[in-house]
mmCIF file of C-alpha atoms in Angstrom:
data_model
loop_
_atom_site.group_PDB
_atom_site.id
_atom_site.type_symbol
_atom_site.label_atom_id
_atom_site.label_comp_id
_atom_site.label_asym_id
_atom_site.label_seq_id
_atom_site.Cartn_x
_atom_site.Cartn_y
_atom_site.Cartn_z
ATOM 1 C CA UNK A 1 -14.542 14.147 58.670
ATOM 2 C CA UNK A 2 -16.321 10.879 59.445
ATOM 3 C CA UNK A 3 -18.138 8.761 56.783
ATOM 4 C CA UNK A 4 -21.951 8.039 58.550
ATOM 5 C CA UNK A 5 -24.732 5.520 57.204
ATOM 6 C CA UNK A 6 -27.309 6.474 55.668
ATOM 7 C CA UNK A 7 -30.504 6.913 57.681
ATOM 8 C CA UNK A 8 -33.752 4.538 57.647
ATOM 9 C CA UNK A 9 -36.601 5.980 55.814
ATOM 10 C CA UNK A 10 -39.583 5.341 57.925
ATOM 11 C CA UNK A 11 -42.967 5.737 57.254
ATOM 12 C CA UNK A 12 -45.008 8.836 59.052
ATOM 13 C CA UNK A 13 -46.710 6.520 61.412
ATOM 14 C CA UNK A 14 -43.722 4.619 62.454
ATOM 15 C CA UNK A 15 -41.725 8.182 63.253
ATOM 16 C CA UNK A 16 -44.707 9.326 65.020
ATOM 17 C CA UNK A 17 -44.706 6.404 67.373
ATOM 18 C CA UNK A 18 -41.116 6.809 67.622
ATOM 19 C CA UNK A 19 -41.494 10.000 68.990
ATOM 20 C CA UNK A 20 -43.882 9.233 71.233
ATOM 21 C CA UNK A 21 -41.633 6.958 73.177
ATOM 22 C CA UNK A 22 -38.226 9.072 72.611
ATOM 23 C CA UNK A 23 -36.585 6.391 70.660
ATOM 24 C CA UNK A 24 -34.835 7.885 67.589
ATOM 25 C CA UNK A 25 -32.040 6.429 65.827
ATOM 26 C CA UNK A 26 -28.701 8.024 65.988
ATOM 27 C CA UNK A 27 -26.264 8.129 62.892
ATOM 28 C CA UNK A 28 -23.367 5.509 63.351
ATOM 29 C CA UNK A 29 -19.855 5.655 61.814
ATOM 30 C CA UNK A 30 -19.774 2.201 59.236
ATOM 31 C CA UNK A 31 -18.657 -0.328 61.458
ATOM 32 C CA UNK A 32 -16.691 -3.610 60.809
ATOM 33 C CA UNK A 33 -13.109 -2.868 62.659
ATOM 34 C CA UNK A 34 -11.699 -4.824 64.935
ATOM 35 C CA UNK A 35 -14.136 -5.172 68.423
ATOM 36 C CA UNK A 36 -17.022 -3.661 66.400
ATOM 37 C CA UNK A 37 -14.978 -0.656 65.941
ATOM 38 C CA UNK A 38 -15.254 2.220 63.191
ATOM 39 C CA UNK A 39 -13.851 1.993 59.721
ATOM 40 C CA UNK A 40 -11.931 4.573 58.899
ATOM 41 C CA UNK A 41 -10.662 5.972 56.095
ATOM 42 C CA UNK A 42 -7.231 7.402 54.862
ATOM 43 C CA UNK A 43 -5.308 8.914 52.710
ATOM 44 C CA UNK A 44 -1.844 7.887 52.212
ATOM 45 C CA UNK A 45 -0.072 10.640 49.824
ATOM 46 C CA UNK A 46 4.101 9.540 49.166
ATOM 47 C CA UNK A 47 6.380 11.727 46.514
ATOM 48 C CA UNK A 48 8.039 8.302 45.028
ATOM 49 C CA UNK A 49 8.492 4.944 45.351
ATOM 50 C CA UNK A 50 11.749 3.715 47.074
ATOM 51 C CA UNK A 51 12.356 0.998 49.867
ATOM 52 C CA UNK A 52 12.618 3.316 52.505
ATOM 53 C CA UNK A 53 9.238 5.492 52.420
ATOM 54 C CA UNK A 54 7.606 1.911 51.073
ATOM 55 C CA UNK A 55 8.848 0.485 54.405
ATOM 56 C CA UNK A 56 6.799 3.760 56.183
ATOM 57 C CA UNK A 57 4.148 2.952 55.112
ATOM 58 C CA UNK A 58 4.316 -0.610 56.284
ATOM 59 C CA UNK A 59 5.037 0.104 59.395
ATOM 60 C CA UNK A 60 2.249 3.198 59.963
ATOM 61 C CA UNK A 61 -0.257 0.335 58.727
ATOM 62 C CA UNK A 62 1.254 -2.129 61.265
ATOM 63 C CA UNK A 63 1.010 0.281 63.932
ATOM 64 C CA UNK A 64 -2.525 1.140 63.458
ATOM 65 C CA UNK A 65 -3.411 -2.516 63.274
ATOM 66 C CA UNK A 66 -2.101 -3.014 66.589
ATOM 67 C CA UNK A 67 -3.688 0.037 68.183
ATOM 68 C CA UNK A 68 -7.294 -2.112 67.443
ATOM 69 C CA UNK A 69 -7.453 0.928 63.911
ATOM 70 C CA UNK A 70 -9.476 -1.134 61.107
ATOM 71 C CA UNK A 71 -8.994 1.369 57.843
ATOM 72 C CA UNK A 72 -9.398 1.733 54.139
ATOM 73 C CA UNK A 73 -6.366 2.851 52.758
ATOM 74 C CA UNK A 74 -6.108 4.753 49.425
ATOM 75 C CA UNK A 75 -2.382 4.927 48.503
ATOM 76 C CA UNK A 76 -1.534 7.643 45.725
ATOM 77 C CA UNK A 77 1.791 8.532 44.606
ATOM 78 C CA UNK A 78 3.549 11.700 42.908
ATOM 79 C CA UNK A 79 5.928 10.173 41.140
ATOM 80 C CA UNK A 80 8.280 12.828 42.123
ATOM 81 C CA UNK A 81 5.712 15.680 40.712
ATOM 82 C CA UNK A 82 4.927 18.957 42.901
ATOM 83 C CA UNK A 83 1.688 19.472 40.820
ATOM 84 C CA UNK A 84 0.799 15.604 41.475
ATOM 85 C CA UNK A 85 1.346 16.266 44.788
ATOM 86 C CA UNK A 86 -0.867 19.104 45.472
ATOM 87 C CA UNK A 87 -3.524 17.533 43.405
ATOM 88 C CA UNK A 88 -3.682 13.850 45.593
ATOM 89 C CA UNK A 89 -4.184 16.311 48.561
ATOM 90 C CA UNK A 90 -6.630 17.922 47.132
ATOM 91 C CA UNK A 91 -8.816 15.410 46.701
ATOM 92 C CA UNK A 92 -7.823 13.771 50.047
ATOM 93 C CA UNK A 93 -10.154 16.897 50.849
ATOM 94 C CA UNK A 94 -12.551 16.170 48.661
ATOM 95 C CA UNK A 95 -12.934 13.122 49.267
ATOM 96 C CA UNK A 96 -13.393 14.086 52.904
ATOM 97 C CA UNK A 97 -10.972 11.355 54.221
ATOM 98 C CA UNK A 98 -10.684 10.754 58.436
ATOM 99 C CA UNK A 99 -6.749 11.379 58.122
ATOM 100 C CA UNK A 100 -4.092 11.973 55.738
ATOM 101 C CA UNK A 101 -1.041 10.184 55.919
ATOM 102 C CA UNK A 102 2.154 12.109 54.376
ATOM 103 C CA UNK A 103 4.802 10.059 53.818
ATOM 104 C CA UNK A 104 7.487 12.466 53.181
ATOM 105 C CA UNK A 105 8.052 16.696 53.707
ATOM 106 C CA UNK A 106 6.535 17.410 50.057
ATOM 107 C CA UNK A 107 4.028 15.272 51.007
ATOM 108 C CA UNK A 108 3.084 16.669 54.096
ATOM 109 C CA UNK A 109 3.302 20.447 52.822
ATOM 110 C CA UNK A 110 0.477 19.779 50.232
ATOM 111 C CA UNK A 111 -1.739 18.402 52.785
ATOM 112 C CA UNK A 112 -1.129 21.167 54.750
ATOM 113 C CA UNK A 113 -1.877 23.607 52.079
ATOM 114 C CA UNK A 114 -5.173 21.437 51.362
ATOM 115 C CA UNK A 115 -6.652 21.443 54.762
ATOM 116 C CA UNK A 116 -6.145 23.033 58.406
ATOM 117 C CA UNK A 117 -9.406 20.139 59.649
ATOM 118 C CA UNK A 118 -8.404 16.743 58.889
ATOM 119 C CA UNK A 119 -5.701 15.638 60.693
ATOM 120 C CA UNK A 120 -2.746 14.971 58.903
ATOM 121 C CA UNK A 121 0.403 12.719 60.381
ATOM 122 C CA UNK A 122 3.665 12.548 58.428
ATOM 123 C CA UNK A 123 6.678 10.409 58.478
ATOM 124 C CA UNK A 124 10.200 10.781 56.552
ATOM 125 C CA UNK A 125 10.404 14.284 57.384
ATOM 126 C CA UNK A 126 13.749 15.696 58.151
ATOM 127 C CA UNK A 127 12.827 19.370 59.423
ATOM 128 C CA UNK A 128 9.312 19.813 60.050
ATOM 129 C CA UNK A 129 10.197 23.166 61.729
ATOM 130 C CA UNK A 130 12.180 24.843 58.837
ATOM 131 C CA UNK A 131 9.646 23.071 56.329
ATOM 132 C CA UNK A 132 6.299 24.878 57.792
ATOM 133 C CA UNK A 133 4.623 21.960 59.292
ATOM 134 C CA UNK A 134 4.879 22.471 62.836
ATOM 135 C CA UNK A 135 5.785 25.557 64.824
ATOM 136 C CA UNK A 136 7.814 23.498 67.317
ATOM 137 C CA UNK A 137 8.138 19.940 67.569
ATOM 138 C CA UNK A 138 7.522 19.675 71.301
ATOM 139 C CA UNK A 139 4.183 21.407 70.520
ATOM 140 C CA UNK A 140 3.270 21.214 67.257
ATOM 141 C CA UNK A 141 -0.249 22.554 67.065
ATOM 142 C CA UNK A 142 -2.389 23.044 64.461
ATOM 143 C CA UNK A 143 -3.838 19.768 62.756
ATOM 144 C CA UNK A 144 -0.442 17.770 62.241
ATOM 145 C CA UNK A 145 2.159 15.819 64.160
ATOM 146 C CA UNK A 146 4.229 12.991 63.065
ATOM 147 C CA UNK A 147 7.844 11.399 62.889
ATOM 148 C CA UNK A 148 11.372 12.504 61.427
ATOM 149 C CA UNK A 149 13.834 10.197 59.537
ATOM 150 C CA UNK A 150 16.740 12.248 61.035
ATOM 151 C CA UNK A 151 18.414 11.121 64.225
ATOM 152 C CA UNK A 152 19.575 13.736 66.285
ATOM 153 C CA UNK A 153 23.109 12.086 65.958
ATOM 154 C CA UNK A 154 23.111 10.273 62.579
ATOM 155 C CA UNK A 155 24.965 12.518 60.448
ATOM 156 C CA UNK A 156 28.211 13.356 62.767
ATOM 157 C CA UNK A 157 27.875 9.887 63.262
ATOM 158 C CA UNK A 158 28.329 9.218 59.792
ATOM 159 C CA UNK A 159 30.870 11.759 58.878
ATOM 160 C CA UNK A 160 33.200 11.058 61.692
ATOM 161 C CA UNK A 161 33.245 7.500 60.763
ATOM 162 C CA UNK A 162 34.188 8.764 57.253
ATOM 163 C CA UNK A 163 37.246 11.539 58.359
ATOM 164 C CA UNK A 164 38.387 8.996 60.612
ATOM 165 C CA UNK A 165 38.651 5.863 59.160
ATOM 166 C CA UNK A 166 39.207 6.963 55.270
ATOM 167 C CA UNK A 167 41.857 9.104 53.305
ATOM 168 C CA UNK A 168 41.016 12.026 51.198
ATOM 169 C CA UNK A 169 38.901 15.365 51.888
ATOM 170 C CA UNK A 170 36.605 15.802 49.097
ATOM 171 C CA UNK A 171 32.798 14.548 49.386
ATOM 172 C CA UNK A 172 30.444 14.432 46.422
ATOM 173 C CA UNK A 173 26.821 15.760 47.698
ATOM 174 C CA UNK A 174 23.964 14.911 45.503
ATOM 175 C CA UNK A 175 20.301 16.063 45.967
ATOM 176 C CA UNK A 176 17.163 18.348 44.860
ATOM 177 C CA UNK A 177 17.242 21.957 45.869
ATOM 178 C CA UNK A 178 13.831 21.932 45.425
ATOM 179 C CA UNK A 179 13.203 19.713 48.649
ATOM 180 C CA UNK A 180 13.312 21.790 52.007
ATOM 181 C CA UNK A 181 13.964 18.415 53.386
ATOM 182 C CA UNK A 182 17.341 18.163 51.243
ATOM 183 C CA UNK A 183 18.207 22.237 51.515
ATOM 184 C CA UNK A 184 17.813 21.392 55.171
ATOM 185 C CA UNK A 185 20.048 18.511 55.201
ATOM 186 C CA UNK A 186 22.849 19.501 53.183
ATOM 187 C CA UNK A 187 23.271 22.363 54.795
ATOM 188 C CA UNK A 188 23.679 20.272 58.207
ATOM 189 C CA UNK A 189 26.066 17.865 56.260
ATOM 190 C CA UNK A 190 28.375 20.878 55.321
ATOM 191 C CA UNK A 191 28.851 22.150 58.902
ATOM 192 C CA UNK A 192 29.761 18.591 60.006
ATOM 193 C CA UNK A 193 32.199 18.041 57.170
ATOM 194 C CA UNK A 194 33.783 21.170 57.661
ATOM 195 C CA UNK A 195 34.483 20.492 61.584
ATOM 196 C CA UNK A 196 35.324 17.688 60.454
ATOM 197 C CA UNK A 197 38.301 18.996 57.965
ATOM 198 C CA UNK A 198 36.230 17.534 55.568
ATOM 199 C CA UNK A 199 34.876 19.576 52.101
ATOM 200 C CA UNK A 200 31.445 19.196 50.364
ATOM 201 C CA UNK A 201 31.482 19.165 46.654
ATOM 202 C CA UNK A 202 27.687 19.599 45.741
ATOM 203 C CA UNK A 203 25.763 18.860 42.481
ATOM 204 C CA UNK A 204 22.148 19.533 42.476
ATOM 205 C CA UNK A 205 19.336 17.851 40.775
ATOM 206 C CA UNK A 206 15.504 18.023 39.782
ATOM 207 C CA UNK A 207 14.360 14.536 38.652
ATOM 208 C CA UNK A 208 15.933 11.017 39.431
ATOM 209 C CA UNK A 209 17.166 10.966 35.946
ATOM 210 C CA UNK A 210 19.777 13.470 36.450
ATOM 211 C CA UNK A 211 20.958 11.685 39.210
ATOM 212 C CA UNK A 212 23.225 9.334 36.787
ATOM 213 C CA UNK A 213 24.775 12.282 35.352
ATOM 214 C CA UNK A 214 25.288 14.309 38.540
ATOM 215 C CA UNK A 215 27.183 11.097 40.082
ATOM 216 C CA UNK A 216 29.173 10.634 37.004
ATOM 217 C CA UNK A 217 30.366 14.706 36.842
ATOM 218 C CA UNK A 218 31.988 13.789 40.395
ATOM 219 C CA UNK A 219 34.397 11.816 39.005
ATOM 220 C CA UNK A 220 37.797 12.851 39.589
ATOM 221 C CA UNK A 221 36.971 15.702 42.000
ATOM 222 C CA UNK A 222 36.098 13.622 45.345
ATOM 223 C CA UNK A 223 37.495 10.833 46.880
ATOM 224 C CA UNK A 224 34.044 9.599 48.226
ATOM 225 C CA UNK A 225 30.181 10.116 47.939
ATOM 226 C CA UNK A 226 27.576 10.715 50.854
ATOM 227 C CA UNK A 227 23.820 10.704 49.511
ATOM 228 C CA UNK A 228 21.853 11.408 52.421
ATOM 229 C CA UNK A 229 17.960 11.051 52.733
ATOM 230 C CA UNK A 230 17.034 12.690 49.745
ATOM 231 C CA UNK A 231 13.668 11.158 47.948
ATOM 232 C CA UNK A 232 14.867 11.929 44.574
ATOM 233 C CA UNK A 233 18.443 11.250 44.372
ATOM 234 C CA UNK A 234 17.693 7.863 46.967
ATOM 235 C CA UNK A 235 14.819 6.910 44.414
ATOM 236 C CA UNK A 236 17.820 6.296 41.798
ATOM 237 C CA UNK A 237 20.913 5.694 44.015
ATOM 238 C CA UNK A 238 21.425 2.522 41.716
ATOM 239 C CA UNK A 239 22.957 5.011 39.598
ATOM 240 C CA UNK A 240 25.182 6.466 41.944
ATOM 241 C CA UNK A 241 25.926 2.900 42.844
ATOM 242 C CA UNK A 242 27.194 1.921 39.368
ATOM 243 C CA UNK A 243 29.478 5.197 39.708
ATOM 244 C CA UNK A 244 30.977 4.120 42.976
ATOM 245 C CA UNK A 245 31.364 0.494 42.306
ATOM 246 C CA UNK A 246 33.018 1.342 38.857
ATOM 247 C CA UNK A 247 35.484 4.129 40.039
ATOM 248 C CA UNK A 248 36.321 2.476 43.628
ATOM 249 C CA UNK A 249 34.615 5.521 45.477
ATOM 250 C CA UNK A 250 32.892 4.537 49.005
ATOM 251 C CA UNK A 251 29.646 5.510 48.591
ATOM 252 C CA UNK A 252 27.899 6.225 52.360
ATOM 253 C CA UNK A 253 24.366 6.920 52.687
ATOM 254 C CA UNK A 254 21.728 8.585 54.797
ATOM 255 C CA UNK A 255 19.792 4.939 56.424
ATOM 256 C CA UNK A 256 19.946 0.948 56.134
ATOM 257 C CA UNK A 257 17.735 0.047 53.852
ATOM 258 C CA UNK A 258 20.213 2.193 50.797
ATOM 259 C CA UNK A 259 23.196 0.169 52.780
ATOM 260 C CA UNK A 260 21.004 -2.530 51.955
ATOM 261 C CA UNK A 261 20.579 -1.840 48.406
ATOM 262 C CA UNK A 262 24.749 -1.327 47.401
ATOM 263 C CA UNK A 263 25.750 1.342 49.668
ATOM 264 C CA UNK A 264 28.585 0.897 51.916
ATOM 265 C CA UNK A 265 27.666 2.317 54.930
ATOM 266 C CA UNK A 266 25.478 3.964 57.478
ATOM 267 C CA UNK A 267 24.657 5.075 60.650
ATOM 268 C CA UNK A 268 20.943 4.520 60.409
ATOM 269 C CA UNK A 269 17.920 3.040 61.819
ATOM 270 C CA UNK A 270 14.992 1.434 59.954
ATOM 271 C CA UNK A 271 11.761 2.832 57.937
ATOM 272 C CA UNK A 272 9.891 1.038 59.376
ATOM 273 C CA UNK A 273 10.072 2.140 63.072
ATOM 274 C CA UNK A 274 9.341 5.811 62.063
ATOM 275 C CA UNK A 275 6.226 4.757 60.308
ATOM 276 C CA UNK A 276 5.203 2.649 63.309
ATOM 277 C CA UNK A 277 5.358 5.277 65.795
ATOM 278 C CA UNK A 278 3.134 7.159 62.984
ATOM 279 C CA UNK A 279 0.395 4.363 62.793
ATOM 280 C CA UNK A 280 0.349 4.299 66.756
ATOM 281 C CA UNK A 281 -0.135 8.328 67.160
ATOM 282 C CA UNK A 282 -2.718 7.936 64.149
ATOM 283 C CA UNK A 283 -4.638 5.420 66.287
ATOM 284 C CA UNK A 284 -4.613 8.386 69.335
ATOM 285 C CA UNK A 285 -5.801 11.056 67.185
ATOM 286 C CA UNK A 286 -8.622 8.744 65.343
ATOM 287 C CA UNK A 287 -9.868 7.147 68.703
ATOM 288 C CA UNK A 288 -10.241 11.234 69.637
ATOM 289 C CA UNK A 289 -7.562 10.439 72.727
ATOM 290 C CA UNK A 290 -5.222 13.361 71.308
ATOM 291 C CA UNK A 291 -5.750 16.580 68.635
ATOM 292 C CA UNK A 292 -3.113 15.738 66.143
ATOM 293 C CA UNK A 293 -1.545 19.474 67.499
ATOM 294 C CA UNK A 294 -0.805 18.128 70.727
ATOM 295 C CA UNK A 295 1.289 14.898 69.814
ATOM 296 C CA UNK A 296 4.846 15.570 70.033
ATOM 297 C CA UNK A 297 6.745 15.057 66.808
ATOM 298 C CA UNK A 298 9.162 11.804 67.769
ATOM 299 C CA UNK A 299 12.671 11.071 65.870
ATOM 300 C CA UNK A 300 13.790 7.679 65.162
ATOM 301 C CA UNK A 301 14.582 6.046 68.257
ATOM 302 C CA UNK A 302 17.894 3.063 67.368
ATOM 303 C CA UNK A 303 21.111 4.134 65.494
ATOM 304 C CA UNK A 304 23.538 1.866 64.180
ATOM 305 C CA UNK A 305 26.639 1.517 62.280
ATOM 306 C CA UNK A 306 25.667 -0.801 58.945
ATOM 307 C CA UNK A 307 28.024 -2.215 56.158
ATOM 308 C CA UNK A 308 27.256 -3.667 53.272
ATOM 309 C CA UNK A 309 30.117 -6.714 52.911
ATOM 310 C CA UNK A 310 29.557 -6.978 48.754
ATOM 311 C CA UNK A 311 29.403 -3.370 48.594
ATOM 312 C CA UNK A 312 33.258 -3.055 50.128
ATOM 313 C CA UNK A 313 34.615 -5.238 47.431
ATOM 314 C CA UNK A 314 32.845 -3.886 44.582
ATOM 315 C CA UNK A 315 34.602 -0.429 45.883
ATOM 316 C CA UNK A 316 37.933 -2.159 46.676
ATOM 317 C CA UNK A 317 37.536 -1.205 50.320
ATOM 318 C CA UNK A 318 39.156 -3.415 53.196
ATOM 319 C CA UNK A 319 37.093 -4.379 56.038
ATOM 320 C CA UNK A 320 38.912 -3.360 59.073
ATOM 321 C CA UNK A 321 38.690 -5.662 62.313
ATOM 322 C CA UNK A 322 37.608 -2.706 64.359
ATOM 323 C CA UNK A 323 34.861 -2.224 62.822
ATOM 324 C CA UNK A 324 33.301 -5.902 62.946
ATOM 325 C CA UNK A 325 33.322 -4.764 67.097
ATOM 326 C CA UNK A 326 30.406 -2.155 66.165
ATOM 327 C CA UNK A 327 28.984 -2.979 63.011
ATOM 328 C CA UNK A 328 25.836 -4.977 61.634
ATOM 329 C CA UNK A 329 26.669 -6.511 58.289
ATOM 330 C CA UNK A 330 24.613 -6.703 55.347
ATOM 331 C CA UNK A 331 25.505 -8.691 51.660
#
């Protein structure tokens, strides 16, 4: 729904000389963007704060300003609450915003839930299939489209790295079963792990601070960690961090910007990208180019192998030669 300017009161003389000679004036969107373009307005709805979905954001905003998009943004975040979350939608609708922009799968469902009319685009969404959002990502219909933090290859990637290039068979799994976007995940890291002669050793969590206590219950039963993109366990992976650095446990994670924060490694791609491509189908849907229905949901596009230098010697691993071939390194 668009915002339009109020209308000129005229006097009953003027408007009947205006309609003598046809020459009404239309209502106008507020203008001010770039070219003399519309202003638009959006709602940007994120579960937490972490690096990751802050770099999302950053990049959706970057990709609307370079698709000629001028917009007022009005940023609200859960804080990790499901009732907080249905609520900023809410009044997203309310509000009567141009598009909603749902920066992660709980996110994204409580728009949903709030409105089948204003287009909604989402980013940092693992499964938008198993999560309700889209019937099929080719063709997504409906009011919402939008990007997945998941590349198609990332997690074998990741776990044959591990099997191959470290000893033991036990790998501590932490996230929130209350997340489709974890259930969805972890279920996909198991099958890997398991072709891979590799076992999952799972503790769950609600809230980030359980996460310390989850990490710290691992000790002793796995020989490594793998926290994958999970908002509320990544939201506090410090924690895990301090476990792995104190008990010389590689810790691998789910994308680089936690290698960049203390874990060791990744196949991963950046935040940033995802939220891009966001801000540029955004652009299509708010120009009226595309329905939001008929943009193709898009995966990340670059995957690399990333290692975190400080992070091997604070977990007493040795950095083999082969890997400086493939790797980026971060300290």
């Amino acid at each position: 729904m668009n915002k339009w300017t109020k209308g000129w009161l005229i006097s009953g003389a003027a408007a009947m000389v205006l309609a003598g000679c046809g020459g009404g004036e239309e209502e106008t969107k507020e203008t001010g963007g770039k070219n003399g373009g519309e202003t638009y307005n959006i709602g940007v709805t994120q579960i937490v704060e972490h690096p990751s979905l802050d770099k999302a954001y950053e990049g959706f905003k970057k990709g609307l300003e370079e698709a000629g998009i001028t917009a007022e943004y009005n940023e609200q975040i859960a804080q990790g609450d499901p009732n907080n979350n249905q609520t900023i939608a809410n009044n997203f609708v309310s509000d009567g915003v141009d598009l909603i922009f749902a920066n992660s799968t709980p996110s994204a469902t409580a728009a949903l839930n709030a409105t089948k009319d204003i287009p909604i685009v989402f980013t940092s969404v693992t499964d938008p299939v198993s999560a309700g959002l889209v019937k099929d990502t080719e063709n997504p219909g409906g009011n919402v489209t939008g990007t997945v933090d998941l590349h198609p290859d990332a997690i074998a990637s990741t776990v044959k790295f591990m099997a191959d290039q470290f000893e033991g068979k036990n790998v501590g799994v932490i996230y929130n079963a209350g997340e489709q976007n974890s259930v969805a995940q972890a279920e996909a890291v198991e099958k890997v792990l398991t072709d891979n002669d590799l076992k999952m050793v799972p503790v769950t969590v609600s809230t980030s601070s359980e996460v310390k206590q989850a990490a710290e219950s691992l000790i002793g039963k796995v020989d490594m960690f793998y926290i994958f993109t999970d908002n509320t366990v990544v939201s506090a992976l410090e924690s895990v961090i301090q476990v792995a650095n104190n008990e010389d446990l590689p810790l691998f994670v789910g994308e680089k910007d936690s290698v960049a924060r203390g874990g060791f490694a990744a196949y991963g791609f950046n935040y940033d990208d995802i939220g891009y491509e966001a801000g540029k189908m955004a652009a299509e849907i708010l120009k009226g180019e595309k329905e939001a229905g008929e943009l193709p949901v898009l995966p990340p596009q670059d995957l690399k192998l990333v290692i975190n230098e400080t992070a091997a010697k604070e977990m007493n691993i040795t950095i083999k030669e082969e890997w400086k071939k493939e790797a980026e390194f971060v300290k």
